[in-house]
């Protein structure tokens, strides 16, 4: 059993999660967990539960709340975690395995020790960020906690997001950084460091005009809303862009400023700050032990006083609205948030020559290593039965006898964008204890869509598996093109370091029946979400407050998306960047042209149309032509008999298209085409016809 604080307060047991209803005991539990392993005074707990104006019976009622929590623990089988009565107050004992906040801080602390390996640090920080699961304490109705604790936790997360973006810039992966920075700058318009990173990423990507436009936008905001000018580092960056100067090694100044050991605060598992940060992020330690609460350092220049008590505090911006980066192999597990990096100064040498940025200062495509830890999947919802079945299959004892080299366990197949990789990564994270030698995500196609060879993958796996521990290991071979690509990896002469206990999950758009025939294994074929699963995804991504305020509109949005996971993910990302847009208005906005609007404007590669185009490009031209014919024609074309005037499309063709994930099981008839995919093919044909028609 695990407590979840980084989102709605909840109890989680494997895939099952119980979100607690708003109540006085929920307020008490949140206050104790926020200060786990520390004594919290009865006076502070009473304020957290009832506010500054408490009833005369608050002391006795607090004991009743503790009793109700203990009963709740017993009901849900919570073991190893108890609420202890200690002199002056109460204490709850927890550790990283049982409390996500401590796991998050533990992961961040481990990342700070990886300053010599930026890739490893990046993966570990992304792993930590994946633990954030939505609006912080959305179901806890405590003004005191939202005033005193939520802003502090939000700041911890923002520092890590800053560090992740600095690492991406330092590794030359500006495109990935841009995805997160566009949203971060819109959610936190007064956070200058995010703007500085965004402008730098744009400039290093060769988008000088956009970088200058972004500088003007933030400059106008700061002057009009706050009455201040941009920081000196932002002004120096603008000057360098105007002069076309090279910025030097990518992100080095920022990486050095935010690297561990550079006066970054170190937070213990209990929440105590045991080291101070730099002037831009210094915090004094006033841990909630007894009557004290965390406060900014009053003597630190630029610090802000603690907010005054009030009955209706304005909640801090939801840190979960900054999407957790998941492009890297989705990672996931006392304690230390990374200090907020000081802005990287851009030096302008006197008399520097003007011109375009040189290659040394531009972001080149990063090397595609292809093998890495399994990342977490933010806001994973649905697929409960599939996840449970996969977990049982993977954790079963490995086969024995002459076929013990055949490591294949599960093939996850389905249409492009149906959520194959997300399910595989989510389950791999769940069954981590069964694979002490580690879990690796192996990308079987490069960023340009070209498949990797078996020899190439085997060489990469030999290095990766050599660094793992003893015992069973789990591999996810992601986006396999065909059976021949993976067969050499599943034989006795497969990758070095793969013992008989190896388990393999293969994700592919293809059915891979031939691989199952030769190597055995179990197939999990995914289809679109149910209506309940789609609604659950909106709840997890957008927060219950926004979705439950307009439940009918939320259901209509999921219907417009066809309950297609990739479309829903893109939709929620767009809605998070437009927090003022009502869901009812979004229905009309999306319904006017869903295919055009199911795309991320700052990252055109993340779009439903792009996803379908890449899938169709993989087809044999004759199959692609046949599918276009089917999608443009009436549904009867998919039936065994076909229309009277035309007859059926050959069954072999339909079977190949179904195997490629482009046809779904009926009804009506044996097959059908998803509505979004059919609309895409027809829209593409109309555009092509308009381009070729004579005027």
XYZ file of C-alpha atoms in Angstrom:
695
model
C 0.000 0.000 0.000
C 1.295 3.419 -0.959
C 0.212 6.934 -0.046
C 0.010 9.463 -2.885
C 0.451 13.153 -2.069
C 1.731 14.437 -5.415
C -1.747 14.899 -6.817
C -5.076 14.132 -5.156
C -4.553 12.488 -1.770
C -4.992 8.770 -2.391
C -4.157 5.237 -1.307
C -2.712 3.026 -4.023
C -2.284 -0.731 -4.061
C -0.710 -1.760 -7.350
C -3.071 -0.659 -10.125
C -5.901 0.067 -7.679
C -6.149 3.615 -6.350
C -8.609 4.964 -3.800
C -8.899 8.768 -3.936
C -10.046 10.011 -0.542
C -13.132 12.161 -0.310
C -12.678 15.692 1.113
C -13.042 15.405 4.897
C -11.450 16.406 8.177
C -9.520 13.079 8.423
C -8.186 13.681 4.888
C -6.883 17.089 6.021
C -5.219 15.437 8.999
C -3.642 12.676 6.918
C -2.255 15.193 4.421
C -0.714 17.296 7.220
C 0.963 14.235 8.743
C 2.240 12.862 5.431
C 3.641 16.226 4.389
C 5.843 15.981 7.491
C 6.323 12.222 7.597
C 8.712 10.884 10.250
C 8.516 14.169 12.171
C 6.456 15.093 15.195
C 3.679 17.483 14.227
C 2.168 19.457 17.077
C -1.475 19.068 17.946
C -1.945 22.817 17.560
C -0.700 22.827 13.969
C -2.787 19.760 13.113
C -5.896 21.450 14.505
C -5.256 24.495 12.317
C -4.661 22.245 9.294
C -7.955 20.443 9.903
C -10.258 23.307 10.952
C -8.424 26.475 9.947
C -7.445 29.383 12.143
C -10.853 29.508 13.829
C -11.225 26.155 15.582
C -14.185 24.770 17.508
C -13.932 24.503 21.287
C -13.892 20.719 20.961
C -11.011 20.659 18.447
C -8.629 18.763 20.745
C -11.064 15.911 21.329
C -12.211 15.950 17.700
C -8.571 15.600 16.597
C -8.334 12.338 18.513
C -11.513 11.179 16.779
C -9.982 11.972 13.370
C -6.888 9.946 14.274
C -9.104 7.022 15.234
C -10.995 7.252 11.935
C -7.712 7.229 10.013
C -6.534 4.136 11.863
C -9.782 2.404 10.930
C -9.286 3.489 7.311
C -5.800 1.978 7.337
C -7.151 -1.293 8.714
C -9.937 -1.363 6.115
C -7.503 -1.013 3.216
C -4.833 -3.282 4.663
C -2.239 -0.570 5.300
C 0.719 -2.198 7.063
C 4.085 -0.809 8.055
C 2.678 2.716 8.370
C 1.093 3.866 11.604
C 0.016 7.086 13.261
C 1.872 7.373 16.549
C 0.806 9.540 19.471
C 3.921 11.278 20.825
C 4.344 14.001 23.436
C 2.871 17.204 22.067
C 1.360 15.782 18.900
C 1.384 12.937 16.387
C 3.767 11.371 13.915
C 3.328 9.114 10.912
C 6.152 6.814 9.871
C 6.717 6.311 6.150
C 9.496 5.749 3.645
C 10.056 6.094 -0.129
C 8.296 2.771 -0.881
C 5.133 3.892 0.937
C 4.961 7.653 0.231
C 5.392 9.195 -3.224
C 6.710 12.493 -1.839
C 9.627 10.722 -0.171
C 10.197 8.605 -3.283
C 10.294 11.787 -5.345
C 12.831 13.454 -3.054
C 14.898 10.283 -2.916
C 14.992 10.143 -6.706
C 15.994 13.811 -6.952
C 18.711 13.261 -4.345
C 20.110 10.379 -6.394
C 20.047 12.545 -9.497
C 22.228 15.152 -7.788
C 24.955 12.518 -7.478
C 24.969 12.017 -11.263
C 26.299 15.443 -12.234
C 29.064 13.831 -14.318
C 26.532 11.874 -16.381
C 23.900 14.318 -17.741
C 21.944 11.566 -19.538
C 21.605 9.507 -16.361
C 20.677 12.577 -14.349
C 18.057 13.528 -16.938
C 16.493 10.061 -16.885
C 16.427 10.028 -13.093
C 14.834 13.462 -12.817
C 12.208 12.527 -15.376
C 11.575 9.432 -13.329
C 10.981 11.629 -10.284
C 8.677 14.013 -12.154
C 6.531 11.127 -13.357
C 5.378 10.645 -9.761
C 3.338 13.876 -9.966
C -0.187 12.807 -10.824
C -2.318 15.932 -11.108
C -3.489 18.931 -9.134
C -1.688 18.926 -5.788
C -3.985 17.969 -2.882
C -7.039 18.781 -4.994
C -9.293 16.809 -2.648
C -7.883 18.321 0.568
C -9.929 21.298 1.761
C -7.400 22.833 4.122
C -6.661 26.541 3.711
C -3.605 26.204 5.956
C -2.030 23.417 3.905
C -2.738 25.178 0.598
C -1.236 28.357 2.023
C 1.831 26.893 3.727
C 2.648 23.593 2.039
C 1.401 23.526 -1.552
C 3.520 26.506 -2.740
C 6.619 24.916 -1.193
C 6.021 21.603 -2.967
C 5.234 23.383 -6.232
C 8.564 25.224 -5.951
C 10.399 21.916 -5.451
C 8.920 20.652 -8.700
C 9.636 23.839 -10.640
C 13.307 23.616 -9.698
C 13.485 20.093 -11.065
C 11.697 21.108 -14.269
C 14.234 23.921 -14.683
C 17.051 21.447 -14.206
C 15.553 19.025 -16.756
C 15.339 21.796 -19.342
C 18.923 22.869 -18.582
C 20.085 19.292 -19.111
C 18.212 19.049 -22.411
C 19.836 22.277 -23.595
C 23.222 21.046 -22.433
C 22.750 17.802 -24.375
C 21.754 19.702 -27.516
C 18.156 18.440 -27.410
C 16.474 21.798 -27.854
C 13.412 20.365 -29.563
C 12.548 18.286 -26.509
C 13.123 21.254 -24.222
C 10.798 23.427 -26.310
C 7.881 21.042 -25.789
C 8.015 21.596 -22.023
C 9.060 25.237 -22.071
C 6.162 26.460 -24.203
C 3.735 25.190 -21.587
C 5.836 26.221 -18.590
C 6.106 29.837 -19.750
C 2.350 30.076 -20.297
C 1.420 28.533 -16.958
C 4.027 30.623 -15.091
C 4.264 33.856 -17.132
C 6.272 35.649 -14.429
C 8.898 32.903 -14.107
C 11.776 34.503 -15.980
C 14.079 31.495 -15.926
C 11.637 29.470 -18.035
C 11.418 32.345 -20.532
C 15.199 32.556 -20.697
C 15.462 28.822 -21.393
C 12.743 29.036 -24.048
C 14.400 31.960 -25.841
C 17.772 30.208 -25.735
C 16.276 26.965 -27.095
C 14.581 28.828 -29.956
C 17.761 30.686 -30.880
C 19.926 27.579 -30.762
C 17.377 25.843 -32.999
C 17.883 28.536 -35.645
C 14.596 30.325 -34.899
C 16.000 33.794 -34.258
C 12.838 35.736 -35.100
C 10.718 33.578 -32.788
C 13.280 33.998 -30.008
C 13.103 37.789 -30.311
C 9.302 37.716 -30.471
C 9.223 35.683 -27.264
C 11.560 38.169 -25.576
C 9.263 41.048 -26.553
C 6.260 39.147 -25.242
C 7.772 38.515 -21.806
C 9.140 42.056 -21.671
C 5.648 43.471 -22.274
C 4.152 41.177 -19.650
C 6.694 42.101 -16.985
C 6.253 45.815 -17.593
C 2.471 45.838 -17.872
C 1.630 43.321 -15.148
C 4.473 43.725 -12.665
C 6.021 47.094 -13.534
C 9.558 45.690 -13.823
C 12.080 45.250 -16.614
C 13.462 41.877 -17.723
C 16.399 40.551 -15.723
C 19.944 41.472 -16.792
C 20.555 37.942 -18.083
C 17.469 38.137 -20.304
C 18.566 41.516 -21.660
C 22.068 40.166 -22.375
C 20.529 37.199 -24.164
C 18.435 39.521 -26.342
C 21.518 41.546 -27.235
C 23.419 38.420 -28.241
C 20.527 37.329 -30.463
C 20.300 40.754 -32.111
C 24.015 40.596 -32.849
C 23.763 37.013 -34.078
C 26.443 35.910 -31.681
C 27.353 32.389 -30.742
C 26.177 31.528 -27.231
C 29.015 29.139 -26.536
C 28.731 25.535 -25.347
C 25.069 24.648 -25.063
C 23.735 25.156 -21.563
C 27.151 24.946 -19.845
C 26.674 28.041 -17.713
C 23.231 26.970 -16.629
C 24.357 23.400 -16.020
C 27.165 24.593 -13.803
C 24.879 26.956 -11.924
C 22.300 24.261 -11.224
C 24.671 21.340 -10.754
C 24.654 19.526 -7.422
C 27.167 20.866 -4.985
C 26.702 24.465 -6.118
C 25.034 25.585 -2.900
C 21.888 23.639 -3.745
C 19.553 23.010 -0.840
C 19.448 19.426 0.391
C 16.142 18.300 1.836
C 15.953 15.329 4.157
C 13.236 12.696 3.904
C 11.377 14.390 6.700
C 11.286 17.622 4.708
C 14.051 19.386 6.648
C 16.347 21.628 4.653
C 19.868 20.758 5.780
C 21.749 23.011 3.352
C 21.031 26.417 1.916
C 20.774 27.423 -1.688
C 22.091 30.352 -3.613
C 20.701 33.862 -3.334
C 18.113 33.082 -5.980
C 16.685 30.149 -4.111
C 17.763 30.257 -0.491
C 15.334 28.847 2.022
C 15.673 28.635 5.765
C 14.722 25.479 7.571
C 11.622 25.854 9.631
C 10.223 22.352 9.438
C 6.753 21.660 10.730
C 7.859 20.268 14.025
C 5.947 21.787 16.877
C 4.445 25.093 15.877
C 6.757 26.115 13.030
C 6.098 26.080 9.320
C 8.428 26.611 6.309
C 9.103 30.274 5.631
C 11.254 32.129 3.094
C 14.477 33.588 4.426
C 13.587 37.136 5.432
C 17.162 38.293 4.921
C 17.609 36.848 1.462
C 17.454 39.545 -1.220
C 14.466 39.105 -3.440
C 12.628 36.737 -1.131
C 8.953 37.224 -0.523
C 7.247 37.243 2.856
C 4.995 34.363 3.756
C 1.400 34.884 2.685
C -0.820 36.275 5.355
C -3.373 33.901 6.845
C -6.759 34.161 5.287
C -9.913 32.140 4.911
C -9.712 31.900 1.117
C -6.093 31.545 0.037
C -5.417 31.581 -3.656
C -3.919 28.184 -4.519
C -0.526 28.141 -6.175
C -0.513 27.326 -9.875
C -0.860 23.589 -10.319
C 2.654 22.287 -10.946
C 1.236 19.300 -12.739
C 0.167 21.560 -15.598
C 3.772 21.441 -16.754
C 3.853 18.106 -18.526
C 6.385 15.617 -17.325
C 8.820 14.995 -20.158
C 8.276 11.474 -21.425
C 10.203 11.426 -24.663
C 13.053 9.589 -23.029
C 12.582 5.979 -22.052
C 9.727 6.661 -19.366
C 11.726 6.175 -15.894
C 10.308 5.842 -12.403
C 11.102 5.497 -7.684
C 15.652 10.581 1.274
C 15.474 13.569 -0.463
C 16.600 16.757 -2.149
C 15.065 19.071 -4.655
C 17.509 20.535 -7.099
C 18.174 24.197 -6.479
C 16.765 26.663 -8.909
C 19.568 27.314 -11.386
C 20.810 30.845 -11.638
C 20.170 32.369 -15.049
C 22.975 31.626 -17.426
C 24.705 34.908 -18.255
C 25.475 35.453 -21.896
C 28.700 37.352 -22.343
C 28.875 39.790 -25.213
C 32.489 40.337 -26.137
C 33.285 43.848 -27.297
C 33.380 44.132 -31.014
C 32.026 40.636 -31.551
C 31.240 39.928 -35.166
C 27.624 39.605 -36.152
C 26.196 36.695 -38.060
C 24.134 33.567 -37.707
C 24.784 31.207 -34.836
C 27.597 28.827 -35.592
C 27.332 25.062 -35.430
C 28.869 25.051 -31.992
C 26.019 27.057 -30.603
C 23.168 25.378 -32.436
C 21.163 22.362 -31.324
C 21.975 19.450 -33.544
C 19.865 16.294 -33.459
C 20.956 14.269 -30.484
C 22.412 10.816 -30.841
C 19.628 8.252 -30.635
C 20.987 5.745 -28.127
C 17.853 3.614 -28.281
C 18.297 1.845 -24.919
C 17.492 3.319 -21.532
C 15.570 2.848 -18.296
C 11.822 2.403 -18.476
C 10.192 5.810 -17.905
C 6.986 6.457 -16.032
C 3.757 7.328 -17.815
C 2.094 10.474 -16.455
C -1.664 10.306 -15.871
C -1.853 6.629 -16.865
C -5.491 5.549 -16.700
C -7.637 2.719 -17.990
C -6.430 -0.665 -19.227
C -6.922 -2.113 -15.739
C -7.728 -5.654 -16.918
C -4.953 -5.636 -19.507
C -2.392 -4.340 -17.009
C -3.351 -6.932 -14.420
C -3.120 -9.772 -16.925
C 0.245 -8.579 -18.233
C 1.657 -8.187 -14.736
C 0.589 -11.727 -13.836
C 2.164 -13.070 -17.010
C 5.470 -11.264 -16.464
C 5.817 -12.194 -12.804
C 5.057 -15.879 -13.358
C 8.098 -18.196 -12.881
C 10.269 -18.320 -16.016
C 9.867 -21.444 -18.195
C 12.221 -24.347 -17.707
C 13.426 -27.102 -19.965
C 14.725 -26.991 -23.523
C 12.806 -23.842 -24.450
C 14.093 -21.733 -21.567
C 16.005 -19.491 -23.935
C 12.757 -18.288 -25.452
C 12.287 -15.213 -23.363
C 9.235 -13.806 -25.120
C 6.418 -13.211 -22.650
C 3.955 -10.704 -24.137
C 3.239 -9.050 -27.484
C 1.262 -5.802 -27.200
C -0.199 -4.869 -30.574
C -2.720 -2.436 -31.960
C -3.203 0.678 -34.033
C -0.697 3.538 -34.020
C -1.390 5.799 -31.031
C -3.541 3.227 -29.229
C -1.290 3.235 -26.138
C 0.896 0.143 -26.577
C 4.106 1.714 -25.283
C 2.315 3.426 -22.399
C 0.785 0.148 -21.215
C 4.065 -1.746 -21.501
C 5.983 0.926 -19.595
C 3.286 1.250 -16.925
C 3.235 -2.504 -16.269
C 7.041 -2.697 -16.274
C 7.117 -0.090 -13.537
C 4.533 -2.024 -11.539
C 6.461 -5.314 -11.604
C 9.878 -3.826 -10.880
C 10.412 -5.939 -7.750
C 10.285 -9.109 -9.868
C 13.215 -7.931 -12.006
C 16.121 -6.990 -9.737
C 18.533 -6.934 -12.687
C 16.623 -3.988 -14.131
C 14.097 -2.982 -16.765
C 15.160 -1.506 -20.084
C 13.247 0.185 -22.873
C 14.705 -0.611 -26.290
C 13.480 1.590 -29.122
C 13.431 -0.592 -32.226
C 13.030 2.313 -34.638
C 15.084 5.467 -34.926
C 13.674 8.969 -34.707
C 13.423 9.076 -38.512
C 11.268 5.929 -38.523
C 13.968 3.613 -39.846
C 14.102 0.220 -38.075
C 17.199 -0.763 -36.127
C 18.941 -3.966 -37.073
C 19.046 -6.892 -34.663
C 22.858 -6.678 -34.528
C 22.715 -2.999 -33.616
C 20.223 -3.633 -30.843
C 22.183 -6.628 -29.547
C 25.340 -4.525 -29.244
C 23.508 -1.789 -27.347
C 21.894 -4.360 -25.052
C 25.223 -5.977 -24.284
C 26.475 -2.687 -22.861
C 23.247 -1.903 -21.021
C 22.735 -5.351 -19.492
C 26.361 -5.514 -18.433
C 25.669 -2.634 -16.040
C 22.633 -4.251 -14.400
C 22.553 -6.388 -11.295
C 22.012 -10.084 -10.796
C 18.684 -11.831 -11.303
C 15.917 -11.495 -13.870
C 15.781 -8.590 -16.279
C 12.881 -7.220 -18.315
C 13.189 -5.783 -21.806
C 10.577 -3.770 -23.672
C 11.279 -3.984 -27.402
C 9.257 -0.982 -28.470
C 7.756 -0.382 -31.938
C 8.959 -3.570 -33.604
C 8.527 -3.478 -37.378
C 8.347 -7.210 -38.081
C 9.140 -10.582 -36.541
C 12.521 -10.920 -38.244
C 13.740 -7.813 -36.419
C 13.473 -9.514 -33.015
C 13.929 -13.249 -33.636
C 17.746 -13.052 -33.373
C 17.350 -11.416 -29.958
C 15.261 -14.308 -28.624
C 17.585 -17.202 -29.471
C 20.379 -18.850 -27.424
C 22.835 -16.637 -29.266
C 20.899 -13.489 -28.369
C 22.275 -10.440 -26.587
C 25.141 -11.139 -24.156
C 24.061 -10.862 -20.567
C 20.546 -12.191 -21.175
C 20.086 -15.189 -18.962
C 17.264 -17.722 -18.892
C 15.302 -15.492 -16.518
C 14.963 -12.744 -19.129
C 11.420 -11.571 -19.914
C 10.583 -9.623 -23.048
C 7.601 -7.448 -23.932
C 7.259 -6.574 -27.612
C 5.118 -3.653 -28.742
C 4.229 -3.451 -32.403
C 1.574 -2.206 -34.767
C 1.811 -5.601 -36.427
C 0.128 -8.682 -35.017
C 3.417 -10.684 -35.203
C 1.583 -13.995 -35.486
C 4.694 -15.587 -36.965
C 6.736 -14.662 -33.899
C 4.100 -16.141 -31.605
C 4.079 -19.317 -33.710
C 7.852 -19.800 -33.379
C 8.509 -18.457 -29.881
C 5.215 -18.763 -28.058
C 4.078 -15.959 -25.819
C 0.821 -14.193 -25.074
C -0.837 -11.458 -27.148
C -2.540 -8.341 -25.800
C -4.366 -6.575 -28.621
C -5.437 -3.044 -27.705
C -8.449 -1.167 -29.016
C -9.816 2.323 -28.312
C -10.718 3.322 -24.758
C -14.127 2.750 -23.302
C -16.139 5.860 -22.492
C -15.291 5.457 -18.789
C -11.573 5.129 -19.531
C -11.606 8.247 -21.702
C -13.359 10.226 -18.992
C -10.846 8.905 -16.451
C -7.980 10.200 -18.584
C -9.503 13.692 -18.648
C -9.918 13.560 -14.869
C -6.311 12.501 -14.340
C -4.808 15.019 -16.768
C -7.026 18.077 -16.269
C -7.991 17.593 -12.637
C -11.324 16.684 -11.124
C -12.297 20.286 -10.416
C -12.231 21.320 -14.066
C -13.752 18.143 -15.514
C -16.476 17.544 -12.945
C -17.637 21.127 -13.342
C -18.684 20.233 -16.929
C -19.159 16.442 -17.038
C -21.443 16.451 -20.084
C -18.987 18.543 -22.103
C -16.141 16.257 -20.991
C -17.997 13.202 -22.326
C -18.677 15.008 -25.610
C -14.972 15.836 -25.939
C -14.003 12.197 -25.520
C -16.554 11.259 -28.193
C -15.131 13.804 -30.653
C -11.721 12.186 -30.046
C -13.239 8.786 -30.778
C -11.925 7.553 -27.398
C -8.563 7.289 -29.147
C -5.729 7.507 -26.562
C -3.291 9.543 -28.668
C -6.011 12.046 -29.554
C -7.032 12.363 -25.910
C -3.419 12.947 -24.842
C -2.980 15.721 -27.381
C -6.331 17.239 -26.431
C -5.478 17.361 -22.716
C -2.092 18.902 -23.477
C -3.809 21.654 -25.461
C -6.422 22.244 -22.776
C -3.742 22.478 -20.091
C -2.143 25.324 -22.026
C -5.535 27.077 -22.177
C -6.785 26.892 -18.588
C -9.428 29.558 -19.179
C -11.153 27.640 -21.999
C -14.431 26.062 -20.895
C -14.865 22.431 -21.901
C -18.195 23.255 -23.542
C -16.462 25.828 -25.739
C -13.688 23.330 -26.452
C -16.271 20.887 -27.841
C -17.318 23.370 -30.531
C -13.735 24.469 -31.140
C -12.535 20.884 -31.562
C -15.578 19.668 -33.446
C -15.151 22.250 -36.222
C -11.973 20.520 -37.432
C -10.765 17.810 -35.035
C -7.932 16.565 -37.215
C -6.431 20.034 -37.613
C -6.769 20.834 -33.912
C -5.548 17.525 -32.514
C -1.981 18.715 -32.860
C 0.466 20.572 -30.644
C 1.187 23.825 -32.441
C 4.671 24.148 -30.952
C 5.511 20.529 -31.824
C 3.832 19.598 -35.120
C 5.237 16.066 -34.901
C 2.825 15.465 -32.042
C -0.378 15.287 -34.052
C -2.989 12.736 -34.992
C -2.503 13.417 -38.698
C 1.269 12.999 -38.414
C 0.809 9.760 -36.498
C -1.482 8.332 -39.184
C 0.737 9.555 -42.010
C 3.780 7.822 -40.514
C 1.800 4.598 -40.124
C 0.572 4.686 -43.734
C 4.090 5.446 -44.974
C 5.247 2.124 -43.502
C 2.778 0.175 -45.630
C 3.577 -1.461 -48.926
C 2.310 1.009 -51.580
C -0.266 -1.508 -52.822
C -1.637 -1.994 -49.314
C -1.693 1.760 -48.766
C -3.699 2.196 -51.966
C -6.115 -0.547 -50.908
C -6.605 1.051 -47.502
C -7.281 4.446 -49.074
C -9.918 2.784 -51.248
C -11.537 1.166 -48.208
C -11.514 4.358 -46.139
C -13.067 6.452 -48.904
C -15.720 3.894 -49.775
C -18.842 2.741 -47.932
C -18.576 0.474 -44.858
C -19.882 -2.422 -46.976
C -16.447 -2.619 -48.617
C -15.178 -4.186 -45.397
C -17.791 -6.937 -45.404
C -17.131 -10.399 -46.796
C -19.619 -9.904 -49.607
C -18.877 -6.272 -50.389
C -21.242 -3.920 -52.251
C -23.306 -5.516 -55.002
C -21.834 -3.318 -57.739
C -18.214 -3.817 -56.655
C -17.713 -7.032 -54.702
C -15.439 -7.530 -51.681
C -11.891 -6.413 -51.146
C -9.857 -9.656 -51.014
C -9.768 -11.173 -47.550
C -5.980 -11.450 -47.677
C -5.716 -7.673 -48.128
C -8.093 -6.998 -45.264
C -6.168 -9.412 -43.048
C -2.882 -7.656 -43.800
C -4.403 -4.275 -42.999
C -5.859 -5.631 -39.764
C -2.478 -7.111 -38.894
C -0.931 -3.669 -39.450
C -3.351 -2.176 -36.921
C -5.312 -0.129 -39.461
C -8.499 -2.205 -39.344
C -10.286 -3.000 -36.104
C -12.548 -5.910 -35.314
C -16.209 -5.273 -36.150
C -19.138 -4.986 -35.855
C -20.556 -4.238 -38.300
C -18.940 -6.940 -40.387
C -15.619 -8.522 -39.511
C -13.703 -5.221 -39.688
C -14.158 -1.487 -39.266
C -11.995 1.643 -39.575
C -11.692 4.046 -36.669
C -13.575 7.268 -37.376
C -10.525 9.533 -36.994
C -8.445 7.380 -39.338
C -11.206 7.282 -41.942
C -11.629 11.068 -41.686
C -7.878 11.550 -42.088
C -7.703 9.496 -45.283
C -10.668 11.327 -46.788
C -9.281 14.723 -45.772
C -5.892 13.881 -47.289
C -7.552 12.816 -50.524
C -9.535 16.087 -50.718
C -6.378 18.140 -50.209
C -4.557 16.135 -52.861
C -7.423 16.549 -55.310
C -7.566 20.314 -54.745
C -3.841 20.571 -55.415
C -4.090 18.693 -58.710
C -7.401 19.973 -60.099
C -7.225 22.294 -63.077
C -8.298 25.915 -62.730
